[in-house]
Each structure stands twice: as structure tokens, then as C-alpha cells.
Short mmCIF file of C-alpha atoms in Angstrom, two decimals:
data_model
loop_
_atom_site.label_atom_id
_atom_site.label_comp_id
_atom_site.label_asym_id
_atom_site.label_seq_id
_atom_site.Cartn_x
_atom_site.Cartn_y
_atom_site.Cartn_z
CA UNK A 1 -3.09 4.12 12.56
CA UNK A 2 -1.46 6.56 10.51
CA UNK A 3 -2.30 10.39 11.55
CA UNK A 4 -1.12 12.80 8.87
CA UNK A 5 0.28 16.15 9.85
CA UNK A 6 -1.50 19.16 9.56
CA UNK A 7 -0.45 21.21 6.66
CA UNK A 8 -0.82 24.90 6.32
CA UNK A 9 -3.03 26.79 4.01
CA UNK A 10 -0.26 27.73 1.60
CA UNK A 11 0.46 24.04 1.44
CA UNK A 12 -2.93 22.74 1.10
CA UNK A 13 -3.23 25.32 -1.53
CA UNK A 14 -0.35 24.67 -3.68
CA UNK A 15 -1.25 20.93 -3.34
CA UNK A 16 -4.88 21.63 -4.58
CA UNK A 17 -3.38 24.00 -7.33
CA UNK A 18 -1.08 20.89 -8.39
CA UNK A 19 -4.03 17.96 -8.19
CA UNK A 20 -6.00 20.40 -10.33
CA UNK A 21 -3.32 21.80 -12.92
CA UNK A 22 -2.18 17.70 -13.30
CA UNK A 23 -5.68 16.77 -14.23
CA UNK A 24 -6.68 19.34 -16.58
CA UNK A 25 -3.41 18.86 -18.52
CA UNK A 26 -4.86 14.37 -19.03
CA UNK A 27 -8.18 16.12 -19.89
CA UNK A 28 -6.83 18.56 -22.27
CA UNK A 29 -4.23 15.32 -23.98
CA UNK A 30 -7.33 12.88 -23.78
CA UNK A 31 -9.69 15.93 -26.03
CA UNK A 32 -7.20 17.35 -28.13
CA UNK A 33 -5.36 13.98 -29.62
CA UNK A 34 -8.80 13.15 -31.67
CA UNK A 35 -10.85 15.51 -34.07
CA UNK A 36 -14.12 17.46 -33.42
CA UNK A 37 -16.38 13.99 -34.97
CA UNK A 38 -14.38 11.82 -32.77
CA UNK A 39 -15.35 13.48 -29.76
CA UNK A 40 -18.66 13.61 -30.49
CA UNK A 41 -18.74 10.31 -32.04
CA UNK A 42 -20.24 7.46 -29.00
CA UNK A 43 -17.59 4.89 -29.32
CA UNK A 44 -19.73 2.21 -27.60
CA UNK A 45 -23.04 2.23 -25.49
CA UNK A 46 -21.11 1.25 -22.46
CA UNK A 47 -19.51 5.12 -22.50
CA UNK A 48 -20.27 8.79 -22.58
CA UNK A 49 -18.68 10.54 -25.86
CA UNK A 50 -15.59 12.15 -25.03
CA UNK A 51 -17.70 15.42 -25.15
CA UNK A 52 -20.04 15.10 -22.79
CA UNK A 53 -17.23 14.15 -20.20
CA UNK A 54 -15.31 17.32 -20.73
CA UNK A 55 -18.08 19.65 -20.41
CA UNK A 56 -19.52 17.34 -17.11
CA UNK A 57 -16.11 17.95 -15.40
CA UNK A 58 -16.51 21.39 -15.91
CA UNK A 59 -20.08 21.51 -14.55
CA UNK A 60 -19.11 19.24 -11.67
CA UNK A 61 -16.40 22.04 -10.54
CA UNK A 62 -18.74 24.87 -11.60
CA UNK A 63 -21.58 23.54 -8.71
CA UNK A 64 -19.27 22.84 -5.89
CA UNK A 65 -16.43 25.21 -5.69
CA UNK A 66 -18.20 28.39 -7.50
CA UNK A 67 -21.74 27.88 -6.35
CA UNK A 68 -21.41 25.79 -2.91
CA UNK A 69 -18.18 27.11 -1.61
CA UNK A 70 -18.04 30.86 -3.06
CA UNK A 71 -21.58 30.99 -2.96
CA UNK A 72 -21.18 32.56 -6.79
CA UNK A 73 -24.43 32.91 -9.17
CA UNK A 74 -24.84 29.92 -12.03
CA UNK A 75 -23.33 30.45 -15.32
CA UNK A 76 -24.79 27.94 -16.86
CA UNK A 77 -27.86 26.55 -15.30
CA UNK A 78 -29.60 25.18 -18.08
CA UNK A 79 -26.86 22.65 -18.98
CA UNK A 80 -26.79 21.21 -15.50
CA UNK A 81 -29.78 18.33 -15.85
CA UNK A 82 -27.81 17.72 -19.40
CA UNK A 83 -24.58 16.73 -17.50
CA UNK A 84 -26.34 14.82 -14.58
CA UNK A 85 -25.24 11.92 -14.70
CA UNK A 86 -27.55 10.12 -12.68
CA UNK A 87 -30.45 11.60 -15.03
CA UNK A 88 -28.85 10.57 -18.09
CA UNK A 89 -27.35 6.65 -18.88
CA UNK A 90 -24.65 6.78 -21.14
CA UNK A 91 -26.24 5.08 -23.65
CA UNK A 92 -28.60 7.91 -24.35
CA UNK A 93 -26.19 10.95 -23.52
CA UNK A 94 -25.59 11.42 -27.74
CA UNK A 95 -29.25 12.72 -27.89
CA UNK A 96 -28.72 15.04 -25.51
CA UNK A 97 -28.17 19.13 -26.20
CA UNK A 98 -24.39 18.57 -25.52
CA UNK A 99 -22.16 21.39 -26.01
CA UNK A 100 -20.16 21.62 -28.94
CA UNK A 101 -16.56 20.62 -28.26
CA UNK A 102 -15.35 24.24 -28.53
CA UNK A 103 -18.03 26.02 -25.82
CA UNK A 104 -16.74 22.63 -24.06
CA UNK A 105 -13.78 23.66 -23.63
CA UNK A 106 -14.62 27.34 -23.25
CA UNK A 107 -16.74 26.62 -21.09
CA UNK A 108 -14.09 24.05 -18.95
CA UNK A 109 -11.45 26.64 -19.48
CA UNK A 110 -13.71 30.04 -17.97
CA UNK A 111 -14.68 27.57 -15.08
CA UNK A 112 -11.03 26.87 -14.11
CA UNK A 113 -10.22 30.32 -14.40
CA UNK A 114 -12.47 31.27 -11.63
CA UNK A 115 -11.70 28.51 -9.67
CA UNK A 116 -7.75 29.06 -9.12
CA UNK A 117 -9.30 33.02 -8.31
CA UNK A 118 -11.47 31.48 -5.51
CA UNK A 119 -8.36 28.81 -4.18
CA UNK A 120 -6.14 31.52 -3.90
CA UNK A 121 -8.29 33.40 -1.32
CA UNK A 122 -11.20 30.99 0.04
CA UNK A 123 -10.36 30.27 3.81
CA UNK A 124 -9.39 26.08 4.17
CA UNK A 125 -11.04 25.97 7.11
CA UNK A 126 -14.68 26.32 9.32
CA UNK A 127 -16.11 23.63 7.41
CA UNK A 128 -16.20 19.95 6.43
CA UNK A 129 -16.63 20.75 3.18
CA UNK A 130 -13.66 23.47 2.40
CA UNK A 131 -11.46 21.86 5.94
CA UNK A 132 -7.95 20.71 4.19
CA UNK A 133 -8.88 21.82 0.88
CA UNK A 134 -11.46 18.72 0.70
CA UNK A 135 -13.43 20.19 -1.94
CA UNK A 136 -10.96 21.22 -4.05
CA UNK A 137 -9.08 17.36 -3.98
CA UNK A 138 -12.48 15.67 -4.44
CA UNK A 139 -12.40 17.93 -7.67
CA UNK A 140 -9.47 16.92 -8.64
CA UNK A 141 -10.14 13.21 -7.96
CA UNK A 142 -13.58 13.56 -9.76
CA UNK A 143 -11.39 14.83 -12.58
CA UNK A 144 -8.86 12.16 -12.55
CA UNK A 145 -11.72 9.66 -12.42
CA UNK A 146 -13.52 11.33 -16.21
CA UNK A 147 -9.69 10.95 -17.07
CA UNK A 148 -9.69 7.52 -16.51
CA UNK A 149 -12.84 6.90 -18.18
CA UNK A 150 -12.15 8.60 -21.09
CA UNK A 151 -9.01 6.27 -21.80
CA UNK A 152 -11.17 3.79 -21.34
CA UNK A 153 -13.05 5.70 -24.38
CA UNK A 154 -9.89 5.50 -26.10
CA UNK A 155 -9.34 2.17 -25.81
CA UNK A 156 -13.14 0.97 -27.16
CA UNK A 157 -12.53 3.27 -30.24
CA UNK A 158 -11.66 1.79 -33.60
CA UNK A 159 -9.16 3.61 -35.80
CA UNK A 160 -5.37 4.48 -35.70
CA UNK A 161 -3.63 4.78 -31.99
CA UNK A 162 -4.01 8.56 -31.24
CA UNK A 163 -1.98 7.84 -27.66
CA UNK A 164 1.51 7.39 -26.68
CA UNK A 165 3.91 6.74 -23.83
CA UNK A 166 6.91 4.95 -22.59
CA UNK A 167 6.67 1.30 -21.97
CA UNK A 168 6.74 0.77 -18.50
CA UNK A 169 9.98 -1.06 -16.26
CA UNK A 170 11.09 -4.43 -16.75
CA UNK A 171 9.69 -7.54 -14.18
CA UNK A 172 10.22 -10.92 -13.56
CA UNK A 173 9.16 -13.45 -10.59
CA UNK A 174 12.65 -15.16 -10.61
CA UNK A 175 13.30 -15.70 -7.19
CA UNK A 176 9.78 -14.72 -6.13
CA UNK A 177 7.40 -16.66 -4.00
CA UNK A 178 4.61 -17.43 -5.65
CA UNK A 179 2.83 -16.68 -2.50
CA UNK A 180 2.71 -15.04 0.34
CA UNK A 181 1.61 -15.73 3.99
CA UNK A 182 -0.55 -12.89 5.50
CA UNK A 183 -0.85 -13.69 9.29
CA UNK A 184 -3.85 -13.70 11.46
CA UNK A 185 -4.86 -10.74 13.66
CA UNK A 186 -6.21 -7.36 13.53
CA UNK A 187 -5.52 -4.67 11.45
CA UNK A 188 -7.11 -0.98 11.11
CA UNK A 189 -8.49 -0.77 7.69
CA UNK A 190 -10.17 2.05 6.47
CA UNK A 191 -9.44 6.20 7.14
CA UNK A 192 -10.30 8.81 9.61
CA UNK A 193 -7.00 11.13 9.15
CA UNK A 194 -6.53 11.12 4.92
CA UNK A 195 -8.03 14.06 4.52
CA UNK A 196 -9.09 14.16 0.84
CA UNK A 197 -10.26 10.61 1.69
CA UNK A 198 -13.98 9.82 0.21
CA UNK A 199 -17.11 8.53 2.31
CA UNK A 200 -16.79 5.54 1.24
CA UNK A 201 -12.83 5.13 2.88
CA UNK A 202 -14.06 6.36 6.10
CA UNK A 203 -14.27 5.83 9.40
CA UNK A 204 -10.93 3.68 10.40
CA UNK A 205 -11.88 0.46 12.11
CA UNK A 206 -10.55 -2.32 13.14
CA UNK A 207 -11.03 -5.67 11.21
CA UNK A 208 -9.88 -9.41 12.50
CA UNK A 209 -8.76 -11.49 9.61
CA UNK A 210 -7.21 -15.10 9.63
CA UNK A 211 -4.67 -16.01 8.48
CA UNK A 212 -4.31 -16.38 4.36
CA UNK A 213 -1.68 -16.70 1.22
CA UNK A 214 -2.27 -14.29 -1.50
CA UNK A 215 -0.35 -14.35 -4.73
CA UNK A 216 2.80 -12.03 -4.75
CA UNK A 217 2.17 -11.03 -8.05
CA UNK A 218 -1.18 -10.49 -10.18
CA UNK A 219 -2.29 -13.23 -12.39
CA UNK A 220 -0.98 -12.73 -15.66
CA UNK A 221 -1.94 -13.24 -19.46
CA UNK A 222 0.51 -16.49 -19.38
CA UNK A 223 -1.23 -18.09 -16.28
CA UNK A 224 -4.86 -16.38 -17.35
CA UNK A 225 -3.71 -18.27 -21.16
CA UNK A 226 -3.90 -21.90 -19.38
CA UNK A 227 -7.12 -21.53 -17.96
CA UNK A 228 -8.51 -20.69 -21.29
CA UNK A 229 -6.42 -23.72 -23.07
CA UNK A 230 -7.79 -25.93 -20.44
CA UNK A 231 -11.50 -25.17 -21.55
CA UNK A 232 -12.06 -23.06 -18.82
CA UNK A 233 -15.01 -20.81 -20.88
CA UNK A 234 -16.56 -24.00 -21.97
CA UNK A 235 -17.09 -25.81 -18.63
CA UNK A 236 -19.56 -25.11 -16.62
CA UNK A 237 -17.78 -25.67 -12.79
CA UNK A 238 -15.92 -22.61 -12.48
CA UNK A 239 -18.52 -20.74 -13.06
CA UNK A 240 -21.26 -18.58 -10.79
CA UNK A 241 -24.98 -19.24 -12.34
CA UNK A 242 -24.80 -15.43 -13.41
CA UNK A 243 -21.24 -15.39 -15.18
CA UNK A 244 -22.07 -19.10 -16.69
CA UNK A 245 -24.76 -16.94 -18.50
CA UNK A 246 -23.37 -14.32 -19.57
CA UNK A 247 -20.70 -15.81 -21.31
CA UNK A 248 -22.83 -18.34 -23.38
CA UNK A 249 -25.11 -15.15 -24.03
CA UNK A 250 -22.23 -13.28 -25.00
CA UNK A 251 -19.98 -16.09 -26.73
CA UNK A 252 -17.21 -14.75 -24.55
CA UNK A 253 -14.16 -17.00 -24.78
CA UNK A 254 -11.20 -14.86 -24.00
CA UNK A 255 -10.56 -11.23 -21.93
CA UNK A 256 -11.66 -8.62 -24.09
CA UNK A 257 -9.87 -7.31 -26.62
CA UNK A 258 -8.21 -10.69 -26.74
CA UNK A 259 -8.50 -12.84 -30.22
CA UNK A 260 -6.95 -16.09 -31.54
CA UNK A 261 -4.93 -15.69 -34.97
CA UNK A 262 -1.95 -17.71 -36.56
CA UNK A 263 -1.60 -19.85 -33.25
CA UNK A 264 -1.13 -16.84 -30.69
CA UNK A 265 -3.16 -14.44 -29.13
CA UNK A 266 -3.52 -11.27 -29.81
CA UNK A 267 -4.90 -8.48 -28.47
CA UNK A 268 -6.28 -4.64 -29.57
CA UNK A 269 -4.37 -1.68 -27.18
CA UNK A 270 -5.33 1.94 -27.96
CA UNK A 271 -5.65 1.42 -31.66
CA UNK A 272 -2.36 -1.20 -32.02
CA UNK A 273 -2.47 -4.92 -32.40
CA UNK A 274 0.38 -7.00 -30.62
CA UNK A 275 0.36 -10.36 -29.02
CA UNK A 276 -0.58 -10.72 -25.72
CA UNK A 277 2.78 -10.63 -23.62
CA UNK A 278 2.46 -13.37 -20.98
CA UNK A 279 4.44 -11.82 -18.16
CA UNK A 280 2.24 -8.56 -17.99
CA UNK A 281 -0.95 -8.97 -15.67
CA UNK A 282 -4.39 -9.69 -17.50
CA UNK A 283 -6.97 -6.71 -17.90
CA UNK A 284 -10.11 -6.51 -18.66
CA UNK A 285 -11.52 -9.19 -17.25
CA UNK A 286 -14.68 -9.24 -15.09
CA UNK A 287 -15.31 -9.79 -11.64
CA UNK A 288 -16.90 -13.28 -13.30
CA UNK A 289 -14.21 -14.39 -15.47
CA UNK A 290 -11.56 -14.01 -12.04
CA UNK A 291 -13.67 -16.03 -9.79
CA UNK A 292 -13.60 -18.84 -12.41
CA UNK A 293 -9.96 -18.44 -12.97
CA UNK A 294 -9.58 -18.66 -9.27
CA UNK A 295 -12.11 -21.68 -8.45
CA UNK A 296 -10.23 -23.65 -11.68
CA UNK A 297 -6.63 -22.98 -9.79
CA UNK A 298 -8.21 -24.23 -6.69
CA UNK A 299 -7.88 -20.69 -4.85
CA UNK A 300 -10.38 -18.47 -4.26
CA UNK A 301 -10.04 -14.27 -4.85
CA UNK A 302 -8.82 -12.34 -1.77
CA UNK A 303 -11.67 -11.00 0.56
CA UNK A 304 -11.47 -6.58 0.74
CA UNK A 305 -10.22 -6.79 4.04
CA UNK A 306 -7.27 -9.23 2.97
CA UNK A 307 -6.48 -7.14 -0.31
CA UNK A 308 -5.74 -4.13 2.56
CA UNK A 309 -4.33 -6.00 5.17
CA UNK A 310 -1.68 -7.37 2.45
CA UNK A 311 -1.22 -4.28 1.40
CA UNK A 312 -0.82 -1.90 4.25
CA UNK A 313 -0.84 -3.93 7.44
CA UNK A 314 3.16 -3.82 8.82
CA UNK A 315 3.61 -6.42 11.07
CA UNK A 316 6.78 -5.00 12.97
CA UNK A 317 4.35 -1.93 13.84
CA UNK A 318 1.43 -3.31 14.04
CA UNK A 319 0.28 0.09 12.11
CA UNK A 320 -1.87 0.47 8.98
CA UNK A 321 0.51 2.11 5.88
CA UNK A 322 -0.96 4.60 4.28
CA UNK A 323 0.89 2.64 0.97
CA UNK A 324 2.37 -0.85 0.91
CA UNK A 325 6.03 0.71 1.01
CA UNK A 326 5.18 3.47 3.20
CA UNK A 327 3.17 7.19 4.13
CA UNK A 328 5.23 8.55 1.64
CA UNK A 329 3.30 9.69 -1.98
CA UNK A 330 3.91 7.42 -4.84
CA UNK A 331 6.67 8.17 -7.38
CA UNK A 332 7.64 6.63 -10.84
CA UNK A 333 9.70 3.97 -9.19
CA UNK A 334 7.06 2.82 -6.83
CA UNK A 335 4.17 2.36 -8.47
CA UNK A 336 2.79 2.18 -12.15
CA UNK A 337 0.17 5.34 -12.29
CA UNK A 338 -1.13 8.14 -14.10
CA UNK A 339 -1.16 7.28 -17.33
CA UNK A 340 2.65 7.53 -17.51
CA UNK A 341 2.63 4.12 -19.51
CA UNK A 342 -0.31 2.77 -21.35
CA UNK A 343 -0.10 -0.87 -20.26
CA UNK A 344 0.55 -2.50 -16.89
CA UNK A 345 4.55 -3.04 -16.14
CA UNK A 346 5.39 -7.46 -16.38
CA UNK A 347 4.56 -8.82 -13.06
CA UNK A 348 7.50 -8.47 -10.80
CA UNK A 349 7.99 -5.21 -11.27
CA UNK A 350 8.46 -2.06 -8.79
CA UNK A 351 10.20 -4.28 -6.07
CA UNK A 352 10.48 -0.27 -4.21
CA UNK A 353 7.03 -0.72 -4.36
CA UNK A 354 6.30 -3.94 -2.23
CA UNK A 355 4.52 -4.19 0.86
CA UNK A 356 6.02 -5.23 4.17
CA UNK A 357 5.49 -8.56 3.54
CA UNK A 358 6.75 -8.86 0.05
CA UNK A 359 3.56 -8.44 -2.03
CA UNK A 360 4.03 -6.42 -5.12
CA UNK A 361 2.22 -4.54 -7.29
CA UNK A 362 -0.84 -3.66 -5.28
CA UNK A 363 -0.47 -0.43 -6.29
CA UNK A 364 -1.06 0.65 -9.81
CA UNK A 365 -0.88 -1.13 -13.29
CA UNK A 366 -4.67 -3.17 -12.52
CA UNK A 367 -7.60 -2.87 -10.75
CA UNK A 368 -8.00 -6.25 -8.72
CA UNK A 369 -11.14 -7.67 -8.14
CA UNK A 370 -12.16 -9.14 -4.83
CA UNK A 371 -14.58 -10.91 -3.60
CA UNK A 372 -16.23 -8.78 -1.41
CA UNK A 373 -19.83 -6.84 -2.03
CA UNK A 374 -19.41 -3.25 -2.04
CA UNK A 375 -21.17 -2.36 1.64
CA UNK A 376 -20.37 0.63 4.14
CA UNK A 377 -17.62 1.02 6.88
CA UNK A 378 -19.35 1.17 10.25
CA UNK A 379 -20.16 4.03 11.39
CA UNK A 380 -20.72 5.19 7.78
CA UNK A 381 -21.97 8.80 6.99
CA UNK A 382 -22.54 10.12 3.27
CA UNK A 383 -20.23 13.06 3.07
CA UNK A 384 -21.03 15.47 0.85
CA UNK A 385 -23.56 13.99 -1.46
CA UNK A 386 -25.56 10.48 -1.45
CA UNK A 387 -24.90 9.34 -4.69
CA UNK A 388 -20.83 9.55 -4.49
CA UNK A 389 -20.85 6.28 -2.88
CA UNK A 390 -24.37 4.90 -0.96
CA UNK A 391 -26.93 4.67 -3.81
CA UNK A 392 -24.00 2.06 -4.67
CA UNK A 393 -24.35 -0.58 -1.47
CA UNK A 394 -25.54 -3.63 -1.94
CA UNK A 395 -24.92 -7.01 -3.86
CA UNK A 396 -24.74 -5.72 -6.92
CA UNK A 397 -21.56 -4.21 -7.22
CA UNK A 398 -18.19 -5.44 -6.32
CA UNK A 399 -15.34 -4.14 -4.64
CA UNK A 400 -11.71 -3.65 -6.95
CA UNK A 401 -8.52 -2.01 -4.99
CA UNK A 402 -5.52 -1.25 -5.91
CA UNK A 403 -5.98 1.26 -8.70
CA UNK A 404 -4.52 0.90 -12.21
CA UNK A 405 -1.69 1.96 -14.92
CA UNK A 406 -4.95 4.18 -15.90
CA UNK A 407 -5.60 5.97 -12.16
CA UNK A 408 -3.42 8.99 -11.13
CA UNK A 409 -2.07 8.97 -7.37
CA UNK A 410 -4.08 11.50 -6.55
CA UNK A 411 -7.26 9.11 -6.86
CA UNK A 412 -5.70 6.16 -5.26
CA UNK A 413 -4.94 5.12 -1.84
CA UNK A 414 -4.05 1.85 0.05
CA UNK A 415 -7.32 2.79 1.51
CA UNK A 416 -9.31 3.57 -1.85
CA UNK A 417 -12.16 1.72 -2.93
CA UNK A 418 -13.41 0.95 -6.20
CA UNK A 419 -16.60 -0.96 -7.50
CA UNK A 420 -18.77 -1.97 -10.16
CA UNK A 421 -20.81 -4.43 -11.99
CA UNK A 422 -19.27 -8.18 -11.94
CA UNK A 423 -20.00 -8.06 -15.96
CA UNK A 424 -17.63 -5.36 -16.47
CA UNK A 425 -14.71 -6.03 -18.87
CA UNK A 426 -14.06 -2.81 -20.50
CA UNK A 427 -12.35 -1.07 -17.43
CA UNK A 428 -8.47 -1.77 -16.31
CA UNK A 429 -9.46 -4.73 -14.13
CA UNK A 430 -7.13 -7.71 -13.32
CA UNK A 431 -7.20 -9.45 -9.76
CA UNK A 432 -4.70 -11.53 -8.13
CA UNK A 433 -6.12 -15.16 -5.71
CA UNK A 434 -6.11 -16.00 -2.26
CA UNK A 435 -6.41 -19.36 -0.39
CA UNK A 436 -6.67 -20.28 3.23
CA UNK A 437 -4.00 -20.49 4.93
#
């Protein structure tokens, strides 16, 4: 297991300082590239307007580091049931009271303010809560995450591309595998020494897996392109009873965004229309639409606890990574993160990135599905609210790892877990199959 050092408080607080100046500046790009009616405008029921997120991640930081860690008074109290988001779906957030988007960011902006007052002298220690400058990375992360969503925002939208960035590094599987052998045997998955880990990462356990071959590469749009020409919508075998529904419900005969014109397929990327390049990994598919891809290629998807072994067990060691290539924090020629390109790289890419065993690109570029329930760790505790992570156990959500072109390192971990409905398309979401060994 992987123990990280113990940093000191000027460390911990120039990290915090950097998590939280880094997110701010996405929030600020993701507000101020539209006009006032487009942030207030809901883009689709599936998502808050662009609005309401700013002003949430505002509250969010005003409640836990001015109220529960300086103990401060409420500035604004009355807006806090307006930005719960467990009170309010998404669809109905428009007819809420929002805040216009200029107290928004006033409001976001007077928040912050205080906050960089209260991490330059707050103690970073005596509690779980403050310990390591917790609080102040789970802000950050909570930031990162509205960041995330609001591309998402971005990308439902209709109109002109109001986004930019570099395409990402070149690929290619030439000389690749096509698989790669995992052995049997234990493994720690899971955290007890990351210390801005969430809940849900924690405790560190150990987990027996047998052996398995998991693809070196995601799935891509070429592969993804055959199951589709093969009928694989129309027939009913690949399918789970629930997915089989919802795609004659829906019509859906293609990843999202995807549609068929002049003999190719094109798709719709933050306001541009391209084809659909076959060497990049497919997105936005759901949890459904992967395990039907992966039953019709005769594979199955990779279990939670084989997406992490593959990812950050090193056989020579025997040691959980914190990251497939290493403890060391992710960096442009790793791993494709934070927004720094707006599409995943072609499969192949980041080779610096790979895990000990050769697998690439589990870090970054798509969230990949598994087939695993979301559930607890054992030994499980709900740290520092419920609804972070355990309202969430059960069936009904599914576990995706990884993290995506989309997530910014400071949200994603070789131990980071992400979940949600199997009938979600919309998000970053690719996935990459398994098979017995």
C-alpha cells in the first residue's frame, strides 16, 4: 500500500490555494464564454442552467469552510434551500429564485475572498474535517465536479461553439496487444492514506481477483461503428431487459450526438459538426449500450475491482499505485485531463501513461463503465455528510473509473469512484471489455 508523506501546513496550504485558484479560473471560462440568456437559459432537463451551478458552488464553499470550519455567521441563508440540490431536481431548478448571473458571481467572488482569508490562518490540524486541508480539497473537487458538469452543459447546448482548445496527442495501437493478461491474486484496492480521498475511496482492503484479459486500449468509435453496422440496436440478444427498452422507447440507434449523413457518421462536439474519427474512444454511451457492445464481441465489461487492479496493481511490488505509471501527480504527457483538450486523445495514446502491465489510457480522456453496482468498501463510514456518497448504494447506479478528458487531476485518482444511472449518455462515458482469462 502506498503511504503518502506528511506534508507541512505551508504545503498543504499552497496546494489547497492551487486546487482552488485552478477551479475557479474553469468556472469563471465555463460562465463568461456565453451571454447573460445563455446562462440562464436550461439547455436540457437532464441539467441545471449554468446559473444555478455557479451560485451552488459558491454556497457549497460558503457552508463548509466559512460556517463549519471558521464557525463565521451566514451571508446568505435564504438562498441555501434554493441551491440544495437534493431539494431541487434539475429539471425544476429554472423556477427557482436563482440569482441573477451578476450577484452570482458577486456572490462566488465575496465567498472566495473570505475563504483564501480563512486558509491562510485556519490551523490544518485537530480534526477530521480541517486534518490535511481535507475540507478545503473536497472544495476544490466539489468545484471541479460543477466544472465538469457544466461542459457537459456546453456540450447539450445548440448554437455556435463558444469553447476552444488544442487537439490532444497523436495514438495508434500499432504494435499493441489488443489485450492484456491481468494475473490472479490479491491486490489492495481502495485508500486509507490519500488524504483528500472521499468516503466512498476509503478504507484500503484487500480484494482476490482471478485472473482476466482486459483490452489495452478503450473501445473506440471504429470498433463501437461495427457493432452498430452489424444491427447491434436492432437485435434483441445483447441486450439487458432494461436497456432493450429503453432504446425502442427512445429510438436510440447510435451514441449520442452521433447521426448518419452522406454515408458517414457524424457527430455534434461543443457546437461543431465533424465525422466521427474512428481511432478516438467512443463517449457518451450508457452503461446499457457497453454491456451490449461487450456481450456482441463475446467479452464481458471489466468488474470494479479488475478496472483497479489493471490499473494500479504492480506486480514486481506487489503494491497498489497510487496511478497506473506511478505516486507521482499527473502531467500533460501522462494523462488526458482538465479540460486541456475537448475530446479524448486516439486510443494509443500517452504510452508515459501506461500501467505496469501495459494498459493505457485508464487515466483520463473517458469515463469507463464497469460492471459493478455502486456498493460500500468494508468497513465503510460516511465522512462528512450522507448524501456525498451513501444515499447512492444500491443497484441502481453503476460504477465508472478512470475519469475523463472533462475531469481535472485534482478529482481523479486510480482509486476514484464514479457512478450513475445505466441510462446515462450525456456524460463523458466510454468503457473498455474484459473476458476470463
Amino acid at each position: 500500500m502506498t503511504e503518502t508523506p506528511v506534508a507541512t501546513d505551508d504545503v498543504l496550504r499552497k496546494r489547497a490555494l492551487e486546487a482552488l485558484t485552478t477551479a475557479r479560473a474553469r468556472t469563471t471560462l465555463l460562465t463568461e464564454c456565453v451571454d447573460d440568456d445563455e446562462l440562464t437559459a436550461q439547455h436540457s432537463p437532464l441539467m441545471s442552467p449554468l446559473v444555478w451551478d455557479l451560485a451552488h458552488i459558491g454556497n457549497q464553499e460558503e457552508q463548509w469552510l466559512l460556517r463549519a470550519v471558521a464557525g463565521r455567521d451566514a451571508i446568505r441563508p435564504e438562498i441555501d434551500s434554493v441551491y440544495d440540490a437534493f431539494e431541487h431536481p434539475r429539471a425544476e431548478r429554472p423556477t427557482l429564485p436563482l440569482l441573477s448571473p451578476a450577484d452570482s458571481r458577486t456572490y462566488a467572488s465575496d465567498i472566495r475572498g473570505r475563504v483564501l482569508d480563512i486558509l491562510e490562518a485556519h490551523p490544518l490540524h485537530g480534526s477530521a474535517l480541517v486534518d490535511s486541508a481535507f475540507v478545503f480539497g473536497m472544495i476544490a473537487q466539489h468545484e471541479q465536479q460543477h466544472d465538469e458538469t457544466m461542459l457537459i452543459t456546453h456540450q447539450l447546448r445548440r448554437g455556435p461553439a463558444a469553447l476552444d482548445a488544442p487537439e490532444p496527442p497523436g495514438g495508434g495501437t500499432t504494435g499493441l496487444p489488443a489485450e492484456v493478461l491481468v494475473p490472479a491474486g490479491p491486490f489492495t484496492m481502495g485508500t486509507s492514506a490519500e488524504p483528500w480521498a472521499l468516503d466512498n475511496e476509503r478504507p484500503a482492503h484487500h480484494r482476490q481477483v482471478d485472473a482476466f484479459l482486459i483490452d489495452t486500449t478503450p473501445v473506440t468509435n471504429g470498433a463501437f461503428q461495427a457493432f452498430v453496422a452489424d444491427g447491434g440496436y436492432t437485435d434483441e440478444r445483447w441486450w439487458a431487459p432494461e436497456g432493450w427498452d429503453q432504446i425502442r422507447k427512445h429510438d436510440i440507434g447510435a451514441p449520442l450526438f452521433w447521426r448518419r449523413e452522406g454515408g458517414q457518421w457524424l457527430r455534434r462536439r461543443f457546437g461543431v459538426t465533424e465525422p466521427v474519427p474512428e481511432d478516438e474512444p467512443v463517449l457518451h454511451v450508457s452503461w446499457y449500450e457497453a454491456d451490449a457492445y461487450a456481450r456482441w464481441a463475446g467479452r464481458r465489461l471489466p468488474t470494479e475491482a479488475e478496472w483497479e487492479k489493471a490499473a494500479r496493481h504492480d506486480p514486481a511490488s506487489g503494491r497498489s499505485r497510487r496511478y497506473p505509471w506511478g505516486d507521482e501527480d499527473p502531467t500533460p504527457g501522462r494523462a488526458n485531463l482538465g479540460q486541456r483538450h475537448l475530446r479524448p486523445a486516439p486510443a494509443g495514446a500517452y504510452p508515459e501513461g501506461a500501467s505496469p502491465l501495459g494498459v493505457r489510457q485508464l487515466i483520463g480522456d473517458v469515463w469507463e463503465w464497469t460492471s459493478s453496482d455502486f456498493l460500500p468498501y468494508p468497513g465503510f463510514a460516511a465522512f462528512p455528510y450522507r448524501e456525498y456518497s451513501e444515499v447512492f448504494f444500491g443497484p441502481g447506479h453503476k460504477v465508472l473509473r478512470g475519469g475523463s478528458f472533462a475531469v481535472d487531476p485534482v478529482a481523479c485518482r486510480g482509486t476514484f469512484r464514479n457512478w450513475d444511472l445505466p441510462v446515462r449518455r450525456q456524460i463523458f462515458s466510454g468503457f473498455r471489455t474484459a473476458r476470463d482469462a
